[in-house]
Amino acid sequence: MNALSLTPTQVLAGVGVVLVLLLVWRAGARRAKAAANAARTSARLVSLAGRVALNAVLIVLVQWVVITHRGDGWLLLVVLVVPALFASYTLTRALTVTTYEPSRRRGERR
């Protein structure tokens, strides 16, 4: 039986082909993971938008009922002020810029 004999050039070419295949496979896996994350994020956004719209409709309906049926002054004030407070709190939190500063390790200086 003849032993398998390869030249150094053939070995190097084989290793190069294996490396290229590995890199292509990893790039495809990364692309697939990024696409899955994007799909999940858009689904979350649609779900959030639906919940926001539903809550807005409920708030408007309650306000409309109280205003059209001429509730007393305090009830009208509560129905209009409470949603405004929640909305202002949410907007303030969303628009406030916060920074993240990771804690330093022992002996690390800045």
PDB file of N, CA and C in Angstrom:
ATOM      1  N   MET A   1       0.843  -1.181   0.000  1.00  0.00           N
ATOM      2  CA  MET A   1       0.000   0.000   0.000  1.00  0.00           C
ATOM      3  C   MET A   1       0.879   1.231   0.000  1.00  0.00           C
ATOM      4  N   ASN A   2       0.428   2.192  -0.733  1.00  0.00           N
ATOM      5  CA  ASN A   2       1.164   3.445  -0.787  1.00  0.00           C
ATOM      6  C   ASN A   2       0.688   4.356   0.329  1.00  0.00           C
ATOM      7  N   ALA A   3       1.614   5.021   0.941  1.00  0.00           N
ATOM      8  CA  ALA A   3       1.263   5.996   1.965  1.00  0.00           C
ATOM      9  C   ALA A   3       0.795   7.270   1.277  1.00  0.00           C
ATOM     10  N   LEU A   4      -0.065   7.971   1.943  1.00  0.00           N
ATOM     11  CA  LEU A   4      -0.564   9.229   1.408  1.00  0.00           C
ATOM     12  C   LEU A   4       0.558  10.246   1.479  1.00  0.00           C
ATOM     13  N   SER A   5       0.908  10.805   0.366  1.00  0.00           N
ATOM     14  CA  SER A   5       1.985  11.789   0.376  1.00  0.00           C
ATOM     15  C   SER A   5       1.452  13.116  -0.152  1.00  0.00           C
ATOM     16  N   LEU A   6       1.595  14.114   0.654  1.00  0.00           N
ATOM     17  CA  LEU A   6       1.141  15.455   0.293  1.00  0.00           C
ATOM     18  C   LEU A   6       2.322  16.400   0.362  1.00  0.00           C
ATOM     19  N   THR A   7       2.332  17.340  -0.542  1.00  0.00           N
ATOM     20  CA  THR A   7       3.390  18.348  -0.514  1.00  0.00           C
ATOM     21  C   THR A   7       3.005  19.408   0.515  1.00  0.00           C
ATOM     22  N   PRO A   8       3.976  20.151   0.997  1.00  0.00           N
ATOM     23  CA  PRO A   8       3.652  21.235   1.938  1.00  0.00           C
ATOM     24  C   PRO A   8       2.663  22.240   1.354  1.00  0.00           C
ATOM     25  N   THR A   9       2.714  22.485   0.066  1.00  0.00           N
ATOM     26  CA  THR A   9       1.782  23.410  -0.573  1.00  0.00           C
ATOM     27  C   THR A   9       0.353  22.876  -0.495  1.00  0.00           C
ATOM     28  N   GLN A  10       0.188  21.581  -0.714  1.00  0.00           N
ATOM     29  CA  GLN A  10      -1.145  20.980  -0.643  1.00  0.00           C
ATOM     30  C   GLN A  10      -1.697  21.015   0.783  1.00  0.00           C
ATOM     31  N   VAL A  11      -0.829  20.763   1.766  1.00  0.00           N
ATOM     32  CA  VAL A  11      -1.260  20.826   3.169  1.00  0.00           C
ATOM     33  C   VAL A  11      -1.698  22.243   3.511  1.00  0.00           C
ATOM     34  N   LEU A  12      -0.894  23.223   3.104  1.00  0.00           N
ATOM     35  CA  LEU A  12      -1.215  24.625   3.376  1.00  0.00           C
ATOM     36  C   LEU A  12      -2.527  25.025   2.690  1.00  0.00           C
ATOM     37  N   ALA A  13      -2.718  24.562   1.460  1.00  0.00           N
ATOM     38  CA  ALA A  13      -3.961  24.864   0.748  1.00  0.00           C
ATOM     39  C   ALA A  13      -5.145  24.223   1.464  1.00  0.00           C
ATOM     40  N   GLY A  14      -4.998  23.003   1.937  1.00  0.00           N
ATOM     41  CA  GLY A  14      -6.071  22.326   2.668  1.00  0.00           C
ATOM     42  C   GLY A  14      -6.435  23.059   3.946  1.00  0.00           C
ATOM     43  N   VAL A  15      -5.419  23.496   4.699  1.00  0.00           N
ATOM     44  CA  VAL A  15      -5.663  24.248   5.932  1.00  0.00           C
ATOM     45  C   VAL A  15      -6.357  25.570   5.607  1.00  0.00           C
ATOM     46  N   GLY A  16      -5.944  26.210   4.514  1.00  0.00           N
ATOM     47  CA  GLY A  16      -6.573  27.466   4.101  1.00  0.00           C
ATOM     48  C   GLY A  16      -8.039  27.278   3.752  1.00  0.00           C
ATOM     49  N   VAL A  17      -8.357  26.208   3.045  1.00  0.00           N
ATOM     50  CA  VAL A  17      -9.750  25.926   2.683  1.00  0.00           C
ATOM     51  C   VAL A  17     -10.583  25.680   3.938  1.00  0.00           C
ATOM     52  N   VAL A  18     -10.046  24.937   4.883  1.00  0.00           N
ATOM     53  CA  VAL A  18     -10.765  24.657   6.133  1.00  0.00           C
ATOM     54  C   VAL A  18     -11.015  25.960   6.898  1.00  0.00           C
ATOM     55  N   LEU A  19     -10.012  26.833   6.950  1.00  0.00           N
ATOM     56  CA  LEU A  19     -10.183  28.116   7.652  1.00  0.00           C
ATOM     57  C   LEU A  19     -11.241  28.987   6.973  1.00  0.00           C
ATOM     58  N   VAL A  20     -11.215  29.028   5.649  1.00  0.00           N
ATOM     59  CA  VAL A  20     -12.212  29.828   4.932  1.00  0.00           C
ATOM     60  C   VAL A  20     -13.614  29.282   5.182  1.00  0.00           C
ATOM     61  N   LEU A  21     -13.777  27.972   5.146  1.00  0.00           N
ATOM     62  CA  LEU A  21     -15.082  27.372   5.425  1.00  0.00           C
ATOM     63  C   LEU A  21     -15.550  27.692   6.842  1.00  0.00           C
ATOM     64  N   LEU A  22     -14.633  27.643   7.793  1.00  0.00           N
ATOM     65  CA  LEU A  22     -14.964  27.971   9.181  1.00  0.00           C
ATOM     66  C   LEU A  22     -15.420  29.421   9.307  1.00  0.00           C
ATOM     67  N   LEU A  23     -14.708  30.333   8.650  1.00  0.00           N
ATOM     68  CA  LEU A  23     -15.070  31.753   8.722  1.00  0.00           C
ATOM     69  C   LEU A  23     -16.430  32.013   8.058  1.00  0.00           C
ATOM     70  N   VAL A  24     -16.685  31.367   6.931  1.00  0.00           N
ATOM     71  CA  VAL A  24     -17.973  31.537   6.250  1.00  0.00           C
ATOM     72  C   VAL A  24     -19.101  31.001   7.123  1.00  0.00           C
ATOM     73  N   TRP A  25     -18.880  29.868   7.759  1.00  0.00           N
ATOM     74  CA  TRP A  25     -19.895  29.275   8.623  1.00  0.00           C
ATOM     75  C   TRP A  25     -20.202  30.194   9.808  1.00  0.00           C
ATOM     76  N   ARG A  26     -19.140  30.747  10.430  1.00  0.00           N
ATOM     77  CA  ARG A  26     -19.344  31.642  11.581  1.00  0.00           C
ATOM     78  C   ARG A  26     -20.057  32.916  11.169  1.00  0.00           C
ATOM     79  N   ALA A  27     -19.705  33.466  10.000  1.00  0.00           N
ATOM     80  CA  ALA A  27     -20.369  34.681   9.526  1.00  0.00           C
ATOM     81  C   ALA A  27     -21.848  34.424   9.284  1.00  0.00           C
ATOM     82  N   GLY A  28     -22.178  33.276   8.722  1.00  0.00           N
ATOM     83  CA  GLY A  28     -23.581  32.930   8.497  1.00  0.00           C
ATOM     84  C   GLY A  28     -24.333  32.786   9.803  1.00  0.00           C
ATOM     85  N   ALA A  29     -23.686  32.181  10.792  1.00  0.00           N
ATOM     86  CA  ALA A  29     -24.331  32.026  12.099  1.00  0.00           C
ATOM     87  C   ALA A  29     -24.570  33.380  12.749  1.00  0.00           C
ATOM     88  N   ARG A  30     -23.603  34.271  12.624  1.00  0.00           N
ATOM     89  CA  ARG A  30     -23.779  35.616  13.192  1.00  0.00           C
ATOM     90  C   ARG A  30     -24.911  36.353  12.502  1.00  0.00           C
ATOM     91  N   ARG A  31     -24.964  36.237  11.162  1.00  0.00           N
ATOM     92  CA  ARG A  31     -26.021  36.901  10.416  1.00  0.00           C
ATOM     93  C   ARG A  31     -27.390  36.360  10.810  1.00  0.00           C
ATOM     94  N   ALA A  32     -27.486  35.064  10.987  1.00  0.00           N
ATOM     95  CA  ALA A  32     -28.760  34.460  11.391  1.00  0.00           C
ATOM     96  C   ALA A  32     -29.163  34.919  12.782  1.00  0.00           C
ATOM     97  N   LYS A  33     -28.195  35.012  13.679  1.00  0.00           N
ATOM     98  CA  LYS A  33     -28.488  35.470  15.044  1.00  0.00           C
ATOM     99  C   LYS A  33     -28.944  36.921  15.031  1.00  0.00           C
ATOM    100  N   ALA A  34     -28.281  37.759  14.219  1.00  0.00           N
ATOM    101  CA  ALA A  34     -28.678  39.167  14.127  1.00  0.00           C
ATOM    102  C   ALA A  34     -30.083  39.303  13.557  1.00  0.00           C
ATOM    103  N   ALA A  35     -30.418  38.493  12.558  1.00  0.00           N
ATOM    104  CA  ALA A  35     -31.760  38.542  11.973  1.00  0.00           C
ATOM    105  C   ALA A  35     -32.813  38.108  12.987  1.00  0.00           C
ATOM    106  N   ALA A  36     -32.501  37.083  13.782  1.00  0.00           N
ATOM    107  CA  ALA A  36     -33.442  36.627  14.807  1.00  0.00           C
ATOM    108  C   ALA A  36     -33.648  37.702  15.870  1.00  0.00           C
ATOM    109  N   ASN A  37     -32.566  38.361  16.273  1.00  0.00           N
ATOM    110  CA  ASN A  37     -32.687  39.438  17.267  1.00  0.00           C
ATOM    111  C   ASN A  37     -33.507  40.599  16.719  1.00  0.00           C
ATOM    112  N   ALA A  38     -33.305  40.938  15.455  1.00  0.00           N
ATOM    113  CA  ALA A  38     -34.071  42.032  14.847  1.00  0.00           C
ATOM    114  C   ALA A  38     -35.549  41.683  14.788  1.00  0.00           C
ATOM    115  N   ALA A  39     -35.863  40.448  14.457  1.00  0.00           N
ATOM    116  CA  ALA A  39     -37.269  40.029  14.397  1.00  0.00           C
ATOM    117  C   ALA A  39     -37.901  40.083  15.779  1.00  0.00           C
ATOM    118  N   ARG A  40     -37.146  39.632  16.791  1.00  0.00           N
ATOM    119  CA  ARG A  40     -37.664  39.664  18.153  1.00  0.00           C
ATOM    120  C   ARG A  40     -37.896  41.096  18.613  1.00  0.00           C
ATOM    121  N   THR A  41     -36.957  41.990  18.287  1.00  0.00           N
ATOM    122  CA  THR A  41     -37.083  43.392  18.693  1.00  0.00           C
ATOM    123  C   THR A  41     -38.289  44.045  18.036  1.00  0.00           C
ATOM    124  N   SER A  42     -38.492  43.789  16.745  1.00  0.00           N
ATOM    125  CA  SER A  42     -39.643  44.403  16.071  1.00  0.00           C
ATOM    126  C   SER A  42     -40.948  43.849  16.621  1.00  0.00           C
ATOM    127  N   ALA A  43     -40.972  42.575  16.990  1.00  0.00           N
ATOM    128  CA  ALA A  43     -42.178  42.002  17.578  1.00  0.00           C
ATOM    129  C   ALA A  43     -42.466  42.649  18.922  1.00  0.00           C
ATOM    130  N   ARG A  44     -41.410  42.890  19.708  1.00  0.00           N
ATOM    131  CA  ARG A  44     -41.597  43.562  20.994  1.00  0.00           C
ATOM    132  C   ARG A  44     -42.125  44.971  20.788  1.00  0.00           C
ATOM    133  N   LEU A  45     -41.609  45.663  19.765  1.00  0.00           N
ATOM    134  CA  LEU A  45     -42.039  47.028  19.491  1.00  0.00           C
ATOM    135  C   LEU A  45     -43.514  47.058  19.105  1.00  0.00           C
ATOM    136  N   VAL A  46     -43.947  46.124  18.266  1.00  0.00           N
ATOM    137  CA  VAL A  46     -45.357  46.060  17.866  1.00  0.00           C
ATOM    138  C   VAL A  46     -46.223  45.747  19.074  1.00  0.00           C
ATOM    139  N   SER A  47     -45.775  44.837  19.924  1.00  0.00           N
ATOM    140  CA  SER A  47     -46.529  44.493  21.119  1.00  0.00           C
ATOM    141  C   SER A  47     -46.641  45.701  22.037  1.00  0.00           C
ATOM    142  N   LEU A  48     -45.550  46.431  22.212  1.00  0.00           N
ATOM    143  CA  LEU A  48     -45.565  47.628  23.052  1.00  0.00           C
ATOM    144  C   LEU A  48     -46.499  48.679  22.465  1.00  0.00           C
ATOM    145  N   ALA A  49     -46.444  48.877  21.163  1.00  0.00           N
ATOM    146  CA  ALA A  49     -47.314  49.865  20.522  1.00  0.00           C
ATOM    147  C   ALA A  49     -48.784  49.488  20.702  1.00  0.00           C
ATOM    148  N   GLY A  50     -49.096  48.210  20.611  1.00  0.00           N
ATOM    149  CA  GLY A  50     -50.473  47.767  20.812  1.00  0.00           C
ATOM    150  C   GLY A  50     -50.964  48.016  22.228  1.00  0.00           C
ATOM    151  N   ARG A  51     -50.101  47.736  23.213  1.00  0.00           N
ATOM    152  CA  ARG A  51     -50.496  47.977  24.601  1.00  0.00           C
ATOM    153  C   ARG A  51     -50.667  49.452  24.878  1.00  0.00           C
ATOM    154  N   VAL A  52     -49.781  50.284  24.321  1.00  0.00           N
ATOM    155  CA  VAL A  52     -49.897  51.732  24.512  1.00  0.00           C
ATOM    156  C   VAL A  52     -51.201  52.232  23.895  1.00  0.00           C
ATOM    157  N   ALA A  53     -51.511  51.771  22.691  1.00  0.00           N
ATOM    158  CA  ALA A  53     -52.754  52.209  22.030  1.00  0.00           C
ATOM    159  C   ALA A  53     -53.984  51.762  22.820  1.00  0.00           C
ATOM    160  N   LEU A  54     -53.989  50.538  23.316  1.00  0.00           N
ATOM    161  CA  LEU A  54     -55.120  50.042  24.091  1.00  0.00           C
ATOM    162  C   LEU A  54     -55.304  50.858  25.372  1.00  0.00           C
ATOM    163  N   ASN A  55     -54.226  51.126  26.081  1.00  0.00           N
ATOM    164  CA  ASN A  55     -54.329  51.927  27.303  1.00  0.00           C
ATOM    165  C   ASN A  55     -54.800  53.344  26.995  1.00  0.00           C
ATOM    166  N   ALA A  56     -54.332  53.920  25.896  1.00  0.00           N
ATOM    167  CA  ALA A  56     -54.775  55.265  25.525  1.00  0.00           C
ATOM    168  C   ALA A  56     -56.269  55.275  25.232  1.00  0.00           C
ATOM    169  N   VAL A  57     -56.751  54.259  24.539  1.00  0.00           N
ATOM    170  CA  VAL A  57     -58.183  54.171  24.241  1.00  0.00           C
ATOM    171  C   VAL A  57     -58.993  54.053  25.532  1.00  0.00           C
ATOM    172  N   LEU A  58     -58.535  53.228  26.458  1.00  0.00           N
ATOM    173  CA  LEU A  58     -59.245  53.092  27.734  1.00  0.00           C
ATOM    174  C   LEU A  58     -59.286  54.405  28.503  1.00  0.00           C
ATOM    175  N   ILE A  59     -58.179  55.116  28.546  1.00  0.00           N
ATOM    176  CA  ILE A  59     -58.138  56.399  29.264  1.00  0.00           C
ATOM    177  C   ILE A  59     -59.086  57.396  28.613  1.00  0.00           C
ATOM    178  N   VAL A  60     -59.055  57.467  27.285  1.00  0.00           N
ATOM    179  CA  VAL A  60     -59.935  58.407  26.575  1.00  0.00           C
ATOM    180  C   VAL A  60     -61.402  58.049  26.806  1.00  0.00           C
ATOM    181  N   LEU A  61     -61.731  56.762  26.800  1.00  0.00           N
ATOM    182  CA  LEU A  61     -63.128  56.361  27.042  1.00  0.00           C
ATOM    183  C   LEU A  61     -63.602  56.764  28.432  1.00  0.00           C
ATOM    184  N   VAL A  62     -62.773  56.537  29.443  1.00  0.00           N
ATOM    185  CA  VAL A  62     -63.174  56.920  30.801  1.00  0.00           C
ATOM    186  C   VAL A  62     -63.332  58.432  30.897  1.00  0.00           C
ATOM    187  N   GLN A  63     -62.395  59.174  30.307  1.00  0.00           N
ATOM    188  CA  GLN A  63     -62.508  60.632  30.343  1.00  0.00           C
ATOM    189  C   GLN A  63     -63.757  61.096  29.597  1.00  0.00           C
ATOM    190  N   TRP A  64     -64.048  60.490  28.459  1.00  0.00           N
ATOM    191  CA  TRP A  64     -65.217  60.879  27.680  1.00  0.00           C
ATOM    192  C   TRP A  64     -66.505  60.626  28.460  1.00  0.00           C
ATOM    193  N   VAL A  65     -66.590  59.485  29.133  1.00  0.00           N
ATOM    194  CA  VAL A  65     -67.789  59.163  29.917  1.00  0.00           C
ATOM    195  C   VAL A  65     -67.985  60.191  31.033  1.00  0.00           C
ATOM    196  N   VAL A  66     -66.917  60.510  31.752  1.00  0.00           N
ATOM    197  CA  VAL A  66     -67.041  61.459  32.870  1.00  0.00           C
ATOM    198  C   VAL A  66     -67.392  62.851  32.362  1.00  0.00           C
ATOM    199  N   ILE A  67     -66.795  63.282  31.268  1.00  0.00           N
ATOM    200  CA  ILE A  67     -67.057  64.634  30.755  1.00  0.00           C
ATOM    201  C   ILE A  67     -68.471  64.732  30.187  1.00  0.00           C
ATOM    202  N   THR A  68     -68.912  63.725  29.445  1.00  0.00           N
ATOM    203  CA  THR A  68     -70.242  63.821  28.823  1.00  0.00           C
ATOM    204  C   THR A  68     -71.368  63.655  29.825  1.00  0.00           C
ATOM    205  N   HIS A  69     -71.145  62.927  30.902  1.00  0.00           N
ATOM    206  CA  HIS A  69     -72.201  62.743  31.898  1.00  0.00           C
ATOM    207  C   HIS A  69     -72.080  63.736  33.046  1.00  0.00           C
ATOM    208  N   ARG A  70     -71.299  64.748  32.834  1.00  0.00           N
ATOM    209  CA  ARG A  70     -71.174  65.865  33.781  1.00  0.00           C
ATOM    210  C   ARG A  70     -70.939  65.401  35.219  1.00  0.00           C
ATOM    211  N   GLY A  71     -69.787  64.728  35.404  1.00  0.00           N
ATOM    212  CA  GLY A  71     -69.407  64.373  36.759  1.00  0.00           C
ATOM    213  C   GLY A  71     -69.094  65.630  37.544  1.00  0.00           C
ATOM    214  N   ASP A  72     -69.066  65.523  38.852  1.00  0.00           N
ATOM    215  CA  ASP A  72     -68.780  66.712  39.654  1.00  0.00           C
ATOM    216  C   ASP A  72     -67.338  67.173  39.401  1.00  0.00           C
ATOM    217  N   GLY A  73     -67.013  68.341  39.883  1.00  0.00           N
ATOM    218  CA  GLY A  73     -65.717  68.974  39.613  1.00  0.00           C
ATOM    219  C   GLY A  73     -64.528  68.124  40.025  1.00  0.00           C
ATOM    220  N   TRP A  74     -64.608  67.494  41.197  1.00  0.00           N
ATOM    221  CA  TRP A  74     -63.468  66.697  41.683  1.00  0.00           C
ATOM    222  C   TRP A  74     -63.253  65.448  40.843  1.00  0.00           C
ATOM    223  N   LEU A  75     -64.332  64.808  40.448  1.00  0.00           N
ATOM    224  CA  LEU A  75     -64.210  63.614  39.606  1.00  0.00           C
ATOM    225  C   LEU A  75     -63.602  63.977  38.250  1.00  0.00           C
ATOM    226  N   LEU A  76     -64.030  65.087  37.683  1.00  0.00           N
ATOM    227  CA  LEU A  76     -63.475  65.548  36.415  1.00  0.00           C
ATOM    228  C   LEU A  76     -61.994  65.858  36.569  1.00  0.00           C
ATOM    229  N   LEU A  77     -61.629  66.502  37.662  1.00  0.00           N
ATOM    230  CA  LEU A  77     -60.224  66.822  37.909  1.00  0.00           C
ATOM    231  C   LEU A  77     -59.388  65.551  38.037  1.00  0.00           C
ATOM    232  N   VAL A  78     -59.886  64.576  38.769  1.00  0.00           N
ATOM    233  CA  VAL A  78     -59.146  63.317  38.942  1.00  0.00           C
ATOM    234  C   VAL A  78     -58.997  62.591  37.614  1.00  0.00           C
ATOM    235  N   VAL A  79     -60.070  62.531  36.841  1.00  0.00           N
ATOM    236  CA  VAL A  79     -60.040  61.811  35.573  1.00  0.00           C
ATOM    237  C   VAL A  79     -59.070  62.465  34.589  1.00  0.00           C
ATOM    238  N   LEU A  80     -58.899  63.754  34.657  1.00  0.00           N
ATOM    239  CA  LEU A  80     -57.984  64.431  33.739  1.00  0.00           C
ATOM    240  C   LEU A  80     -56.553  64.488  34.276  1.00  0.00           C
ATOM    241  N   VAL A  81     -56.361  64.588  35.585  1.00  0.00           N
ATOM    242  CA  VAL A  81     -55.023  64.777  36.148  1.00  0.00           C
ATOM    243  C   VAL A  81     -54.249  63.461  36.275  1.00  0.00           C
ATOM    244  N   VAL A  82     -54.896  62.393  36.696  1.00  0.00           N
ATOM    245  CA  VAL A  82     -54.175  61.135  36.929  1.00  0.00           C
ATOM    246  C   VAL A  82     -53.498  60.619  35.655  1.00  0.00           C
ATOM    247  N   PRO A  83     -54.178  60.531  34.513  1.00  0.00           N
ATOM    248  CA  PRO A  83     -53.466  60.093  33.304  1.00  0.00           C
ATOM    249  C   PRO A  83     -52.362  61.064  32.885  1.00  0.00           C
ATOM    250  N   ALA A  84     -52.575  62.348  33.118  1.00  0.00           N
ATOM    251  CA  ALA A  84     -51.540  63.321  32.782  1.00  0.00           C
ATOM    252  C   ALA A  84     -50.292  63.108  33.637  1.00  0.00           C
ATOM    253  N   LEU A  85     -50.477  62.765  34.914  1.00  0.00           N
ATOM    254  CA  LEU A  85     -49.326  62.484  35.778  1.00  0.00           C
ATOM    255  C   LEU A  85     -48.560  61.248  35.310  1.00  0.00           C
ATOM    256  N   PHE A  86     -49.292  60.185  34.963  1.00  0.00           N
ATOM    257  CA  PHE A  86     -48.618  58.985  34.454  1.00  0.00           C
ATOM    258  C   PHE A  86     -47.864  59.276  33.158  1.00  0.00           C
ATOM    259  N   ALA A  87     -48.491  60.029  32.273  1.00  0.00           N
ATOM    260  CA  ALA A  87     -47.853  60.354  31.004  1.00  0.00           C
ATOM    261  C   ALA A  87     -46.617  61.211  31.209  1.00  0.00           C
ATOM    262  N   SER A  88     -46.694  62.196  32.090  1.00  0.00           N
ATOM    263  CA  SER A  88     -45.529  63.056  32.321  1.00  0.00           C
ATOM    264  C   SER A  88     -44.397  62.288  32.988  1.00  0.00           C
ATOM    265  N   TYR A  89     -44.731  61.370  33.881  1.00  0.00           N
ATOM    266  CA  TYR A  89     -43.695  60.540  34.517  1.00  0.00           C
ATOM    267  C   TYR A  89     -42.995  59.667  33.467  1.00  0.00           C
ATOM    268  N   THR A  90     -43.789  59.049  32.604  1.00  0.00           N
ATOM    269  CA  THR A  90     -43.223  58.184  31.572  1.00  0.00           C
ATOM    270  C   THR A  90     -42.361  58.972  30.603  1.00  0.00           C
ATOM    271  N   LEU A  91     -42.835  60.119  30.166  1.00  0.00           N
ATOM    272  CA  LEU A  91     -42.044  60.945  29.247  1.00  0.00           C
ATOM    273  C   LEU A  91     -40.763  61.452  29.894  1.00  0.00           C
ATOM    274  N   THR A  92     -40.852  61.836  31.156  1.00  0.00           N
ATOM    275  CA  THR A  92     -39.662  62.316  31.853  1.00  0.00           C
ATOM    276  C   THR A  92     -38.620  61.215  31.962  1.00  0.00           C
ATOM    277  N   ARG A  93     -39.042  59.999  32.293  1.00  0.00           N
ATOM    278  CA  ARG A  93     -38.102  58.873  32.381  1.00  0.00           C
ATOM    279  C   ARG A  93     -37.511  58.536  31.020  1.00  0.00           C
ATOM    280  N   ALA A  94     -38.336  58.606  29.977  1.00  0.00           N
ATOM    281  CA  ALA A  94     -37.859  58.252  28.641  1.00  0.00           C
ATOM    282  C   ALA A  94     -36.885  59.289  28.093  1.00  0.00           C
ATOM    283  N   LEU A  95     -37.085  60.543  28.431  1.00  0.00           N
ATOM    284  CA  LEU A  95     -36.251  61.608  27.868  1.00  0.00           C
ATOM    285  C   LEU A  95     -35.079  62.002  28.757  1.00  0.00           C
ATOM    286  N   THR A  96     -34.985  61.431  29.944  1.00  0.00           N
ATOM    287  CA  THR A  96     -33.870  61.745  30.833  1.00  0.00           C
ATOM    288  C   THR A  96     -32.649  60.960  30.377  1.00  0.00           C
ATOM    289  N   VAL A  97     -31.547  61.673  30.210  1.00  0.00           N
ATOM    290  CA  VAL A  97     -30.309  61.036  29.770  1.00  0.00           C
ATOM    291  C   VAL A  97     -29.582  60.509  30.992  1.00  0.00           C
ATOM    292  N   THR A  98     -29.294  59.233  30.973  1.00  0.00           N
ATOM    293  CA  THR A  98     -28.532  58.633  32.061  1.00  0.00           C
ATOM    294  C   THR A  98     -27.276  58.021  31.487  1.00  0.00           C
ATOM    295  N   THR A  99     -26.247  57.958  32.304  1.00  0.00           N
ATOM    296  CA  THR A  99     -24.997  57.363  31.854  1.00  0.00           C
ATOM    297  C   THR A  99     -24.716  56.123  32.667  1.00  0.00           C
ATOM    298  N   TYR A 100     -23.996  55.221  32.047  1.00  0.00           N
ATOM    299  CA  TYR A 100     -23.610  53.988  32.716  1.00  0.00           C
ATOM    300  C   TYR A 100     -22.108  54.017  32.896  1.00  0.00           C
ATOM    301  N   GLU A 101     -21.687  53.981  34.123  1.00  0.00           N
ATOM    302  CA  GLU A 101     -20.257  53.947  34.422  1.00  0.00           C
ATOM    303  C   GLU A 101     -19.974  52.665  35.179  1.00  0.00           C
ATOM    304  N   PRO A 102     -19.300  51.726  34.519  1.00  0.00           N
ATOM    305  CA  PRO A 102     -19.018  50.461  35.204  1.00  0.00           C
ATOM    306  C   PRO A 102     -18.085  50.685  36.391  1.00  0.00           C
ATOM    307  N   SER A 103     -18.270  49.846  37.404  1.00  0.00           N
ATOM    308  CA  SER A 103     -17.432  49.990  38.591  1.00  0.00           C
ATOM    309  C   SER A 103     -15.994  49.624  38.258  1.00  0.00           C
ATOM    310  N   ARG A 104     -15.091  50.275  38.948  1.00  0.00           N
ATOM    311  CA  ARG A 104     -13.666  50.003  38.709  1.00  0.00           C
ATOM    312  C   ARG A 104     -13.238  48.750  39.446  1.00  0.00           C
ATOM    313  N   ARG A 105     -12.284  48.073  38.862  1.00  0.00           N
ATOM    314  CA  ARG A 105     -11.719  46.895  39.531  1.00  0.00           C
ATOM    315  C   ARG A 105     -10.671  47.351  40.511  1.00  0.00           C
ATOM    316  N   ARG A 106     -10.313  46.442  41.368  1.00  0.00           N
ATOM    317  CA  ARG A 106      -9.281  46.789  42.366  1.00  0.00           C
ATOM    318  C   ARG A 106      -7.991  47.162  41.671  1.00  0.00           C
ATOM    319  N   GLY A 107      -7.441  48.250  42.083  1.00  0.00           N
ATOM    320  CA  GLY A 107      -6.149  48.660  41.567  1.00  0.00           C
ATOM    321  C   GLY A 107      -6.213  49.373  40.244  1.00  0.00           C
ATOM    322  N   GLU A 108      -7.400  49.517  39.672  1.00  0.00           N
ATOM    323  CA  GLU A 108      -7.525  50.183  38.374  1.00  0.00           C
ATOM    324  C   GLU A 108      -7.678  51.678  38.617  1.00  0.00           C
ATOM    325  N   ARG A 109      -6.891  52.442  37.891  1.00  0.00           N
ATOM    326  CA  ARG A 109      -6.951  53.896  38.023  1.00  0.00           C
ATOM    327  C   ARG A 109      -7.509  54.508  36.772  1.00  0.00           C
ATOM    328  N   ARG A 110      -7.988  55.725  36.944  1.00  0.00           N
ATOM    329  CA  ARG A 110      -8.480  56.476  35.772  1.00  0.00           C
ATOM    330  C   ARG A 110      -7.612  57.654  35.515  1.00  0.00           C
TER     331      ARG A 110
END
